[in-house]
Coordinates of C-alpha atoms and ligand atoms in Angstrom, one line a residue:
X1 CA 0.2 17.1 44.9
X2 CA 2.6 20.0 44.3
X3 CA 3.0 22.7 46.9
X4 CA 4.0 26.3 46.6
X5 CA 5.6 28.7 49.1
X6 CA 6.9 32.2 48.7
X7 CA 8.5 34.8 51.0
X8 CA 9.5 38.5 50.7
X9 CA 10.7 40.4 53.7
X10 CA 13.9 41.4 55.5
X11 CA 15.0 38.0 56.7
X12 CA 16.8 35.4 54.7
X13 CA 14.2 33.7 52.5
X14 CA 15.9 30.2 52.4
X15 CA 15.0 28.9 56.0
X16 CA 11.5 30.3 55.7
X17 CA 11.0 28.6 52.4
X18 CA 12.4 25.3 53.6
X19 CA 10.2 25.5 56.7
X20 CA 7.1 26.1 54.4
X21 CA 8.2 23.2 52.1
X22 CA 8.5 20.8 55.1
X23 CA 5.0 21.7 56.1
X24 CA 3.8 21.0 52.6
X25 CA 5.4 17.6 52.6
X26 CA 2.1 15.9 53.6
X27 CA 0.7 16.8 50.2
X28 CA 2.9 14.2 48.6
X29 CA 5.8 15.0 46.3
X30 CA 8.9 13.6 44.7
X31 CA 11.3 16.6 44.2
X32 CA 11.8 20.1 45.7
X33 CA 13.4 23.4 44.8
X34 CA 13.7 27.0 45.7
X35 CA 14.8 30.2 43.9
X36 CA 15.9 33.4 45.5
X37 CA 16.9 36.8 44.1
X38 CA 20.5 37.4 44.9
X39 CA 22.6 40.5 44.2
X40 CA 23.7 39.0 40.8
X41 CA 20.3 37.8 39.8
X42 CA 18.0 34.8 40.4
X43 CA 19.6 31.7 41.9
X44 CA 17.8 28.4 41.5
X45 CA 18.5 25.2 43.6
X46 CA 16.5 22.0 43.2
X47 CA 16.7 18.3 43.3
X48 CA 14.9 15.0 43.1
X49 CA 13.8 13.6 46.5
X50 CA 12.9 15.0 49.8
X51 CA 13.2 18.6 51.2
X52 CA 15.8 17.2 53.6
X53 CA 18.0 16.5 50.5
X54 CA 17.4 20.0 49.3
X55 CA 18.6 21.3 52.7
X56 CA 21.8 19.3 52.3
X57 CA 22.3 20.4 48.7
X58 CA 25.7 22.3 48.8
X59 CA 24.4 25.0 46.4
X60 CA 21.7 26.1 48.8
X61 CA 24.3 27.6 51.2
X62 CA 24.9 30.3 48.6
X63 CA 21.3 31.7 48.9
X64 CA 21.3 34.9 50.9
X65 CA 18.3 36.6 49.3
X66 CA 15.4 37.9 51.2
X67 CA 12.9 37.2 48.5
X68 CA 12.2 33.7 47.1
X69 CA 9.9 31.0 45.9
X70 CA 9.8 27.3 46.6
X71 CA 8.0 24.2 45.4
X72 CA 7.4 20.5 46.0
X73 CA 6.7 18.7 42.8
X74 CA 4.5 15.6 42.4
X75 CA 5.5 14.4 39.0
X76 CA 2.9 14.5 36.2
X77 CA 4.8 15.5 33.0
X78 CA 8.2 13.9 33.1
X79 CA 9.8 11.7 35.8
X80 CA 11.0 13.0 39.1
X81 CA 14.4 14.5 38.4
X82 CA 16.4 17.6 39.1
X83 CA 15.8 19.0 35.6
X84 CA 12.0 18.5 35.9
X85 CA 11.8 20.0 39.4
X86 CA 10.6 23.6 39.9
X87 CA 11.5 26.5 39.9
X88 CA 11.8 26.6 36.1
X89 CA 13.5 29.5 34.3
X90 CA 13.3 31.0 30.9
X91 CA 16.2 30.5 28.4
X92 CA 17.7 33.9 29.3
X93 CA 17.5 33.2 33.1
X94 CA 15.6 36.3 33.7
X95 CA 12.4 34.8 35.1
X96 CA 11.8 31.9 37.6
X97 CA 8.4 30.2 38.0
X98 CA 6.9 27.6 40.2
X99 CA 3.6 26.2 39.2
X100 CA 0.8 24.0 40.6
X101 CA -1.7 22.4 38.2
X102 CA -1.5 21.2 34.6
X103 CA -1.0 23.1 31.4
X104 CA -3.1 21.0 29.0
X105 CA -1.9 22.7 25.8
X106 CA 1.8 22.8 26.6
X107 CA 2.8 20.8 23.5
X108 CA 1.4 23.5 21.2
X109 CA 2.9 26.2 23.3
X110 CA 6.3 24.5 23.1
X111 CA 6.0 24.3 19.4
X112 CA 5.1 28.0 19.2
X113 CA 8.1 28.9 21.4
X114 CA 10.5 26.6 19.6
X115 CA 9.6 28.4 16.3
X116 CA 10.5 31.6 18.1
X117 CA 14.0 30.3 19.1
X118 CA 13.3 29.0 22.6
X119 CA 14.7 25.7 23.8
X120 CA 13.5 23.3 26.5
X121 CA 15.5 21.5 29.0
X122 CA 12.8 19.6 30.9
X123 CA 9.9 17.3 30.0
X124 CA 7.5 19.4 32.0
X125 CA 4.4 21.4 31.0
X126 CA 5.6 24.2 33.3
X127 CA 8.7 25.2 31.4
X128 CA 6.6 27.0 28.8
X129 CA 5.5 29.5 31.4
X130 CA 8.7 31.4 32.1
X131 CA 9.6 31.3 28.4
X132 CA 6.2 32.7 27.4
X133 CA 6.5 35.4 30.0
X134 CA 9.9 36.3 28.6
X135 CA 8.5 36.3 25.0
X136 CA 5.7 38.7 25.9
X137 CA 7.8 40.9 28.2
X138 CA 10.3 41.4 25.4
X139 CA 7.4 42.8 23.3
X140 CA 6.6 45.5 25.8
X141 CA 8.6 48.7 26.4
X142 CA 9.8 47.1 29.7
X143 CA 9.1 50.3 31.5
X144 CA 7.7 49.0 34.8
X145 CA 5.8 46.4 36.6
X146 CA 2.7 47.0 34.7
X147 CA 4.5 45.8 31.6
X148 CA 5.6 42.7 33.4
X149 CA 2.1 42.1 34.6
X150 CA 0.9 42.5 31.0
X151 CA 3.4 39.8 30.0
X152 CA 2.1 37.5 32.7
X153 CA -1.4 38.2 31.6
X154 CA -0.6 37.5 27.9
X155 CA 1.0 34.3 29.0
X156 CA -1.9 33.0 31.1
X157 CA -4.3 34.0 28.3
X158 CA -2.5 31.3 26.3
X159 CA -2.7 28.6 29.0
X160 CA -5.4 26.0 29.1
X161 CA -5.7 24.0 32.3
X162 CA -5.2 24.8 35.9
X163 CA -2.5 26.9 37.4
X164 CA -1.3 28.7 40.5
X165 CA 2.0 30.4 39.6
X166 CA 4.5 32.4 41.5
X167 CA 7.0 34.5 39.5
X168 CA 10.3 36.2 40.1
X169 CA 12.1 38.4 37.6
X170 CA 15.5 40.0 37.6
X171 CA 14.1 43.4 36.8
X172 CA 12.0 43.4 39.9
X173 CA 14.3 42.6 42.7
X174 CA 11.9 43.7 45.4
X175 CA 8.7 42.2 44.2
X176 CA 7.0 38.8 43.6
X177 CA 4.1 38.1 41.3
X178 CA 1.4 35.6 41.6
X179 CA -1.8 34.5 39.8
X180 CA -4.2 31.5 40.0
X181 CA -6.8 29.7 38.0
X182 CA -8.4 26.5 39.4
X183 CA -5.5 25.8 41.8
X184 CA -5.3 27.0 45.3
X185 CA -3.1 30.0 46.4
X186 CA -3.2 32.1 49.5
X187 CA -1.3 35.2 50.5
X188 CA -0.2 35.7 54.1
X189 CA 0.3 39.2 55.4
X190 CA 3.0 39.9 57.9
X191 CA 4.7 43.0 59.3
X192 CA 7.2 44.2 56.7
X193 CA 7.1 40.7 55.2
X194 CA 4.6 38.7 53.2
X195 CA 4.1 35.1 52.3
X196 CA 2.5 32.9 49.6
X197 CA 1.4 29.4 49.8
X198 CA -0.8 26.8 48.2
X199 CA -1.9 25.7 51.6
X200 CA -2.7 27.7 54.8
X201 CA -0.8 25.3 57.3
X202 CA 2.5 25.9 55.5
X203 CA 2.6 29.5 56.6
X204 CA 0.4 29.4 59.7
X205 CA 3.4 29.8 62.0
X206 CA 4.1 33.2 60.4
X207 CA 0.7 34.8 60.1
X208 CA -3.0 34.3 60.5
X209 CA -4.0 37.1 58.2
X210 CA -4.7 35.9 54.7
X211 CA -5.9 37.1 51.4
X212 CA -7.6 34.4 49.2
X213 CA -6.9 34.9 45.5
X214 CA -9.7 34.2 43.1
X215 CA -9.2 33.0 39.5
X216 CA -7.5 35.4 37.2
X217 CA -6.6 37.8 40.0
X218 CA -3.0 39.0 40.1
X219 CA -1.1 40.0 43.2
X220 CA 2.2 41.8 43.5
X221 CA 3.9 41.4 46.8
X222 CA 6.4 43.9 48.2
X223 CA 7.9 43.8 51.6
X224 CA 5.3 46.2 53.1
X225 CA 2.5 46.1 50.6
X226 CA 0.4 43.7 48.6
X227 CA -1.3 45.0 45.5
X228 CA -4.2 43.2 43.7
X229 CA -5.1 43.5 40.1
X230 CA -8.1 42.1 38.3
X231 CA -8.0 40.4 34.9
X232 CA -7.9 43.8 33.2
X233 CA -5.0 44.8 35.3
X234 CA -7.1 47.3 37.2
X235 CA -6.0 47.7 40.8
X236 CA -8.5 46.7 43.5
X237 CA -8.7 46.2 47.3
X238 CA -9.2 42.8 48.8
X239 CA -10.7 41.9 52.1
X240 CA -8.3 40.2 54.6
X241 CA -9.4 37.1 56.4
X242 CA -8.3 36.0 59.8
X243 CA -7.8 32.3 60.1
X244 CA -8.7 30.9 63.5
X245 CA -6.7 27.6 63.2
X246 CA -4.0 27.6 65.8
X247 CA -0.5 26.6 65.1
X248 CA -0.5 23.6 67.4
X249 CA -3.2 22.1 65.2
X250 CA -0.7 21.9 62.3
X251 CA 2.0 20.3 64.5
X252 CA 2.4 16.8 65.7
X253 CA 2.9 17.7 69.4
X254 CA 3.5 14.6 71.4
X255 CA 2.1 12.2 68.9
X256 CA 4.3 10.0 66.7
X257 CA 2.4 10.9 63.6
X258 CA -0.2 13.4 62.4
X259 CA -2.6 10.6 61.6
X260 CA -2.6 9.3 65.2
X261 CA -3.0 12.9 66.5
X262 CA -5.9 13.5 64.1
X263 CA -7.6 10.2 65.2
X264 CA -7.4 11.3 68.8
X265 CA -8.5 14.9 67.9
X266 CA -11.9 13.6 66.8
X267 CA -13.8 14.4 70.0
X268 CA -12.6 18.0 69.6
X269 CA -13.2 18.2 65.9
X270 CA -16.8 16.9 66.2
X271 CA -17.5 19.3 69.1
X272 CA -16.2 22.2 66.9
X273 CA -18.2 21.0 63.9
X274 CA -21.4 20.8 66.0
X275 CA -20.7 24.2 67.5
X276 CA -23.9 26.1 68.1
X277 CA -25.7 24.3 65.3
X278 CA -27.3 21.8 67.6
X279 CA -28.8 22.8 70.9
X280 CA -31.1 20.6 73.0
X281 CA -34.8 21.3 72.6
X282 CA -34.2 23.8 69.9
X283 CA -34.3 23.8 66.1
X284 CA -31.1 23.3 64.2
X285 CA -29.3 26.5 63.4
X286 CA -27.4 26.7 60.1
X287 CA -26.8 30.4 59.6
X288 CA -25.0 29.9 56.3
X289 CA -28.2 28.5 54.7
X290 CA -31.2 30.3 53.4
X291 CA -33.4 27.5 52.2
X292 CA -37.2 27.6 52.3
X293 CA -39.9 25.0 52.8
X294 CA -41.3 25.8 49.3
X295 CA -37.9 25.2 47.7
X296 CA -37.3 21.9 49.5
X297 CA -40.9 20.7 48.7
X298 CA -40.1 21.3 45.0
X299 CA -36.7 19.5 45.0
X300 CA -36.8 16.6 42.5
X301 CA -33.7 14.8 43.9
X302 CA -30.6 15.4 45.9
X303 CA -27.1 14.4 44.6
X304 CA -24.3 14.1 47.1
X305 CA -21.0 14.1 45.2
X306 CA -17.5 13.7 46.4
X307 CA -14.3 11.5 46.0
X308 CA -12.8 8.8 48.2
X309 CA -13.4 9.1 51.9
X310 CA -15.6 12.2 51.5
X311 CA -17.8 10.1 49.2
X312 CA -18.1 7.4 51.9
X313 CA -19.1 10.1 54.3
X314 CA -21.7 11.3 51.8
X315 CA -23.2 7.7 51.7
X316 CA -24.2 7.9 55.3
X317 CA -26.6 10.8 54.7
X318 CA -28.8 9.1 52.1
X319 CA -30.9 7.3 54.8
X320 CA -31.7 10.4 56.8
X321 CA -32.6 12.5 53.8
X322 CA -34.8 9.8 52.2
X323 CA -36.5 8.7 55.4
X324 CA -37.3 12.0 57.0
X325 CA -37.3 14.5 54.1
X326 CA -38.7 12.0 51.6
X327 CA -36.4 13.3 48.9
X328 CA -34.7 10.8 46.6
X329 CA -31.0 11.0 47.3
X330 CA -28.2 9.6 45.2
X331 CA -24.5 9.5 46.2
X332 CA -22.0 9.7 43.4
X333 CA -18.3 9.6 42.8
X334 CA -17.4 13.0 41.4
X335 CA -15.2 11.6 38.6
X336 CA -18.1 9.5 37.4
X337 CA -20.8 12.0 38.0
X338 CA -19.1 14.7 35.8
X339 CA -19.1 12.5 32.7
X340 CA -22.2 10.5 33.1
X341 CA -24.8 13.1 32.0
X342 CA -26.7 12.9 35.3
X343 CA -30.3 14.1 35.5
X344 CA -29.8 17.5 36.9
X345 CA -32.6 20.1 36.7
X346 CA -33.1 23.5 38.2
X347 CA -35.0 21.6 40.9
X348 CA -32.1 19.4 41.9
X349 CA -30.1 20.1 45.0
X350 CA -26.4 19.1 44.7
X351 CA -24.3 18.7 47.8
X352 CA -20.5 18.5 47.3
X353 CA -18.1 17.3 50.1
X354 CA -14.4 18.0 50.0
X355 CA -12.1 18.3 53.0
X356 CA -9.6 20.3 51.0
X357 CA -12.1 22.0 48.8
X358 CA -9.7 21.7 45.9
X359 CA -10.4 18.3 44.4
X360 CA -10.5 18.8 40.7
X361 CA -13.3 16.2 40.0
X362 CA -15.5 17.5 42.7
X363 CA -15.1 21.1 41.5
X364 CA -15.9 20.0 37.9
X365 CA -19.0 18.1 39.2
X366 CA -20.1 21.3 41.0
X367 CA -19.7 23.4 37.9
X368 CA -21.9 20.9 36.0
X369 CA -24.7 21.5 38.4
X370 CA -24.3 25.2 38.0
X371 CA -24.6 24.8 34.2
X372 CA -28.1 23.2 34.9
X373 CA -29.1 26.0 37.3
X374 CA -29.2 23.5 40.2
X375 CA -28.7 24.8 43.8
X376 CA -25.3 23.8 45.2
X377 CA -24.1 23.3 48.8
X378 CA -20.4 22.8 49.5
X379 CA -19.1 21.1 52.6
X380 CA -15.5 21.8 53.2
X381 CA -12.9 22.0 55.9
X382 CA -10.8 24.8 54.3
X383 CA -11.9 28.4 54.5
X384 CA -12.1 30.1 51.1
X385 CA -11.3 26.9 49.2
X386 CA -12.3 26.7 45.6
X387 CA -15.4 24.6 46.1
X388 CA -16.6 27.0 48.8
X389 CA -16.2 29.9 46.4
X390 CA -18.1 28.2 43.6
X391 CA -21.1 26.9 45.5
X392 CA -24.3 28.8 46.3
X393 CA -24.0 27.9 50.0
X394 CA -21.0 26.6 52.0
X395 CA -20.8 24.8 55.3
X396 CA -17.6 24.3 57.1
X397 CA -16.6 21.2 59.1
X398 CA -14.4 22.8 61.8
X399 CA -12.0 19.9 62.0
X400 CA -8.9 22.1 62.0
X401 CA -6.1 21.3 59.5
X402 CA -5.9 17.7 58.5
X403 CA -2.3 17.0 57.6
X404 CA -2.0 13.2 57.3
X405 CA -2.8 12.1 53.8
X406 CA -5.3 9.5 55.1
X407 CA -8.5 11.4 56.1
X408 CA -9.8 10.6 59.6
X409 CA -11.2 13.6 61.5
X410 CA -12.5 15.3 58.4
X411 CA -14.6 12.1 57.6
X412 CA -16.2 12.0 61.0
X413 CA -16.9 15.8 60.9
X414 CA -18.4 15.5 57.5
X415 CA -20.8 12.8 58.8
X416 CA -21.9 14.8 61.7
X417 CA -22.5 17.9 59.6
X418 CA -24.5 15.9 57.0
X419 CA -26.7 14.5 59.8
X420 CA -27.2 18.0 61.1
X421 CA -28.1 19.1 57.6
X422 CA -30.6 16.3 57.2
X423 CA -32.3 17.2 60.4
X424 CA -32.3 20.9 59.4
X425 CA -34.0 20.0 56.1
X426 CA -36.6 17.9 57.9
X427 CA -37.3 20.8 60.3
X428 CA -37.6 23.3 57.4
X429 CA -40.0 20.9 55.7
X430 CA -42.0 20.9 59.0
X431 CA -41.7 17.2 59.7
X432 CA -41.3 16.3 63.3
X433 CA -40.3 12.9 64.6
X434 CA -39.3 12.0 68.1
X435 CA -36.4 10.1 66.6
X436 CA -35.0 13.3 65.2
X437 CA -35.2 15.0 68.6
X438 CA -33.3 12.0 70.0
X439 CA -30.8 12.1 67.2
X440 CA -30.0 15.7 68.1
X441 CA -29.3 14.6 71.7
X442 CA -27.2 11.7 70.4
X443 CA -25.2 14.1 68.2
X444 CA -24.3 16.1 71.3
X445 CA -23.1 12.9 73.0
X446 CA -20.8 11.8 70.2
X447 CA -17.6 13.4 71.4
X448 CA -17.8 11.7 74.8
X449 CA -18.5 8.4 73.1
X450 CA -15.6 8.7 70.8
X451 CA -13.4 9.2 73.9
X452 CA -14.7 5.8 75.0
X453 CA -13.8 4.2 71.8
X454 CA -10.3 5.7 71.8
X455 CA -9.6 3.8 75.1
X456 CA -9.6 0.6 73.0
X457 CA -6.4 1.7 71.2
X458 CA -4.2 -0.8 73.0
X459 CA -6.5 -3.7 72.3
X460 CA -6.5 -2.7 68.6
X461 CA -2.8 -2.3 68.5
X462 CA -2.3 -5.9 69.7
X463 CA -4.6 -7.3 67.0
X464 CA -2.9 -5.1 64.4
X465 CA 0.4 -6.9 65.2
X466 CA -1.2 -10.3 64.6
X467 CA -2.4 -9.4 61.1
X468 CA 0.2 -6.9 59.9
X469 CA 1.7 -9.4 57.4
X470 CA -1.5 -10.4 55.8
X471 CA -1.9 -10.1 52.0
X472 CA -5.6 -9.7 51.8
X473 CA -8.2 -8.4 54.3
X474 CA -12.0 -8.3 53.8
X475 CA -14.4 -5.9 55.4
X476 CA -18.1 -6.6 55.6
X477 CA -21.2 -4.8 56.9
X478 CA -24.8 -4.1 56.0
X479 CA -26.7 -0.8 55.6
X480 CA -24.8 2.0 57.2
X481 CA -22.2 -0.5 58.4
X482 CA -21.3 -1.3 54.8
X483 CA -20.4 2.4 54.2
X484 CA -17.9 2.1 57.2
X485 CA -16.6 -1.2 55.8
X486 CA -15.7 0.7 52.6
X487 CA -14.0 3.4 54.5
X488 CA -12.1 0.9 56.7
X489 CA -10.9 -1.0 53.6
X490 CA -9.7 2.3 52.0
X491 CA -7.9 3.4 55.1
X492 CA -6.1 0.0 55.4
X493 CA -5.0 -0.2 51.8
X494 CA -3.8 3.3 51.5
X495 CA -1.5 3.3 54.5
X496 CA -0.5 -0.4 54.9
X497 CA -0.5 -1.4 51.2
X498 CA -2.5 -4.5 52.2
X499 CA -5.0 -5.5 49.6
X500 CA -8.3 -4.8 51.3
X501 CA -11.8 -4.9 49.9
X502 CA -15.2 -4.2 51.4
X503 CA -18.4 -6.0 50.6
X504 CA -22.0 -5.6 51.5
X505 CA -22.3 -8.7 53.7
X506 CA -25.2 -10.0 51.8
X507 CA -23.2 -10.0 48.6
X508 CA -20.6 -12.4 49.9
X509 CA -22.4 -15.4 48.7
X510 CA -22.7 -13.9 45.2
X511 CA -19.0 -14.3 44.5
X512 CA -16.5 -12.9 47.0
X513 CA -16.8 -15.9 49.4
X514 CA -14.7 -17.8 46.8
X515 CA -11.8 -15.8 48.1
X516 CA -12.2 -17.0 51.7
X517 CA -9.6 -19.5 52.8
X518 CA -8.0 -20.7 55.9
X519 CA -6.5 -18.0 58.0
X520 CA -7.8 -15.0 56.0
X521 CA -8.9 -12.0 58.1
X522 CA -12.5 -10.7 57.8
X523 CA -13.5 -7.6 59.6
X524 CA -17.2 -7.2 60.4
X525 CA -19.0 -4.1 61.4
X526 CA -22.3 -4.4 63.2
X527 CA -24.1 -1.5 64.7
X528 CA -27.6 -1.8 63.2
X529 CA -30.0 -3.7 65.4
X530 CA -32.1 -4.7 62.5
X531 CA -29.3 -6.0 60.3
X532 CA -26.7 -7.4 62.7
X533 CA -28.2 -10.9 62.9
X534 CA -27.9 -11.1 59.2
X535 CA -24.2 -10.0 59.2
X536 CA -23.6 -12.6 62.0
X537 CA -24.8 -15.3 59.7
X538 CA -22.4 -14.1 57.0
X539 CA -19.6 -14.1 59.4
X540 CA -20.4 -17.6 60.5
X541 CA -20.1 -18.6 56.9
X542 CA -16.6 -17.2 56.6
X543 CA -15.6 -18.7 60.0
X544 CA -16.6 -22.1 58.8
X545 CA -14.2 -21.6 55.9
X546 CA -11.3 -20.8 58.3
X547 CA -11.4 -17.0 58.5
X548 CA -10.1 -15.0 61.4
X549 CA -12.6 -12.3 62.5
X550 CA -12.3 -8.8 63.9
X551 CA -15.6 -7.3 64.9
X552 CA -16.6 -3.7 65.7
X553 CA -20.0 -3.7 67.3
X554 CA -22.4 -2.3 69.8
X555 CA -24.5 -5.5 69.8
X556 CA -24.6 -8.3 72.3
X557 CA -22.6 -11.1 70.7
X558 CA -22.4 -13.5 73.7
X559 CA -23.1 -16.7 71.8
X560 CA -20.8 -16.2 68.8
X561 CA -17.1 -16.7 68.9
X562 CA -15.0 -14.2 67.1
X563 CA -11.2 -13.7 67.3
X564 CA -11.4 -10.1 68.5
X565 CA -14.4 -7.9 69.4
X566 CA -14.1 -4.2 69.9
X567 CA -17.2 -3.0 71.7
X568 CA -18.3 0.5 71.0
X569 CA -21.1 2.5 72.8
X570 CA -24.7 2.4 71.6
X571 CA -25.5 5.1 69.0
X572 CA -28.2 5.9 66.5
X573 CA -27.6 4.0 63.3
X574 CA -27.8 7.4 61.4
X575 CA -24.5 8.4 62.8
X576 CA -22.9 5.1 64.0
X577 CA -20.0 5.4 61.4
X578 CA -18.6 8.2 63.5
X579 CA -17.9 5.7 66.3
X580 CA -17.5 2.4 64.3
X581 CA -14.8 3.9 62.0
X582 CA -12.5 4.8 64.9
X583 CA -11.3 1.2 65.6
X584 CA -10.8 0.8 61.8
X585 CA -8.7 4.0 61.6
X586 CA -6.6 2.8 64.5
X587 CA -6.2 -0.7 63.1
X588 CA -5.0 0.7 59.8
X589 CA -2.6 3.1 61.7
X590 CA -1.1 0.4 63.9
X591 CA -0.7 -2.1 61.0
X592 CA 1.1 0.6 59.0
X593 CA 3.4 1.3 62.0
X594 CA 4.0 -2.4 62.5
X595 CA 5.2 -2.6 58.9
X596 CA 7.5 0.4 59.4
X597 CA 5.7 2.5 56.8
X598 CA 5.4 6.3 56.5
X599 CA 1.9 6.6 57.9
X600 CA 1.4 10.3 57.1
X601 CA 2.7 10.2 53.6
X602 CA 1.8 6.9 51.9
X603 CA 3.3 6.1 48.6
X604 CA 1.8 7.5 45.4
X605 CA -0.9 9.5 47.3
X606 CA -1.4 13.2 47.7
X607 CA -3.5 15.1 50.2
X608 CA -5.1 17.4 47.8
X609 CA -5.9 16.0 44.3
X610 CA -6.0 19.1 42.2
X611 CA -5.8 17.3 38.8
X612 CA -8.3 14.9 37.3
Ligands
F6R701 C1 -8.5 8.9 51.8 C2 -8.6 10.3 51.4 C3 -9.2 10.6 50.1 C4 -9.9 11.9 50.0 C5 -10.3 12.2 48.6 C6 -11.1 13.5 48.5 O1 -8.1 8.8 53.2 O2 -8.3 11.2 52.1 O3 -9.9 9.5 49.6 O4 -11.1 11.8 50.8 O5 -9.1 12.4 47.8 O6 -10.4 14.6 49.0 P1 -11.2 15.9 49.5 O7 -12.1 15.6 50.6 O8 -10.1 16.9 49.8 O9 -12.0 16.3 48.2

């Protein structure tokens, strides 16, 4: 989705803005632009296409200013084109704006502005913003920045939807204005320079000190100050947060792609997520939670709600919560949950999972639970993200920044954290099973076991070469292995564009087996001792019909002949996806590479989906 950067300081803004935009590329975009304040006013350069094209745009060489804003646009209203790219300016070229989010009532606002003599050049919803600011600013006495803030405030009062906006104005050559509602925005504090971004990694090379803006908070950035104003334009102080992510975690290092790096980082990200939460022979420690036995005994059901990969991670937690806590648990897609009138009461516990913490549907689903006075827990990877701020309790996966669009290390961190949460609830409820003690020990062994699986990368790469030109690939599994099959199919389709579907193995005979023909690839996942023999029977049915088989397993399969077997270490079936997904991540990665595709930035996809 769109990305925002901003800089004010004593250095030339242009290279800093370009650097930030390059780091935002992973979010997905189709045009880019920057505006700086020059001695003769605001200068705006933008184009369709990549940031590299912006860098080569001849007009950009004219930008000397030390204050500027930048944007990568992911087209929503109007096709990707220079005119639709941000920054947008008002008719009088006094104000430049970049905007993330969607203005739902932009048509009415356009009509209002048109009646007042304003004209529109682009098809975007954003262009109403600089013009409305101009309209309201003209109505003030224009006697200082408070008047300009009033104009921004009047403008945002008219806007329906979500927005993070960054504003420059010719009257304020040494200041930059920002505001957010339902769209991420952080402010980085430097020494005699300050930064803005929609995403921490974009400015992590410049500072680790951040302010996290809340909805309807305004900030005014000067070179050596940052002022915060509440929605009544009263000044207030904000706490600064130090981000512990290191810069190398947002860079590729020696890896060809972020996705490969992130796959190989999983032993580390799991270790960090476990942290001090799990210690042998001790109760689970989750300092962020304050949940009593009485509360849990009274919970009528748990909903786990998320989108995409995060939802598949959520699916793995149902078994542990139902078996040991005896609480009915349902896992839902956020975009469905929010509109299906789910049975939420004040005794319902809702858990929301979002790597970015900014997914619009997940946030809306969380707000729905709050309307019903249900307790909410957010699981996120991004400190201070929207979901974290909205929920009653927040738990972080400490996976470090995930840059590749296709999620890998965040997924495995989410699973481990959910398992820890499940054991924690069981302990709070006072249930004690030897199996849970063993599970804690197994959790501590996961990082070393992932290292074992990663050693299979070459074997997987060779198989990837053999199937890179397939049109359809099927994934099957049962129980927890079915959830991994879903994730494997998602990973493959999103980065290789191969049509891939996952089925619960037992469902094959109820329809999908009609698709099996000679030479088709079927990928089977088998880690559950109780269910593997059943999946083997299903695989034999597809082999009989000519399928090629790729198997991820920790079972002994001596008597069955498959085309390729990736053996993974033994592991409790509650957390087996953490290991069994790794070969599927690598397979998707190597197929995408084999096809010469852009692994980290697959077509049409965005890292953070901040619109519905
Ligand atoms: C797939 C993928 C997506 C995300 C989904 C939710 O690889 O990354 O399916 O999992 O868009 O994103 P978050 O977790 O940020 O809410």
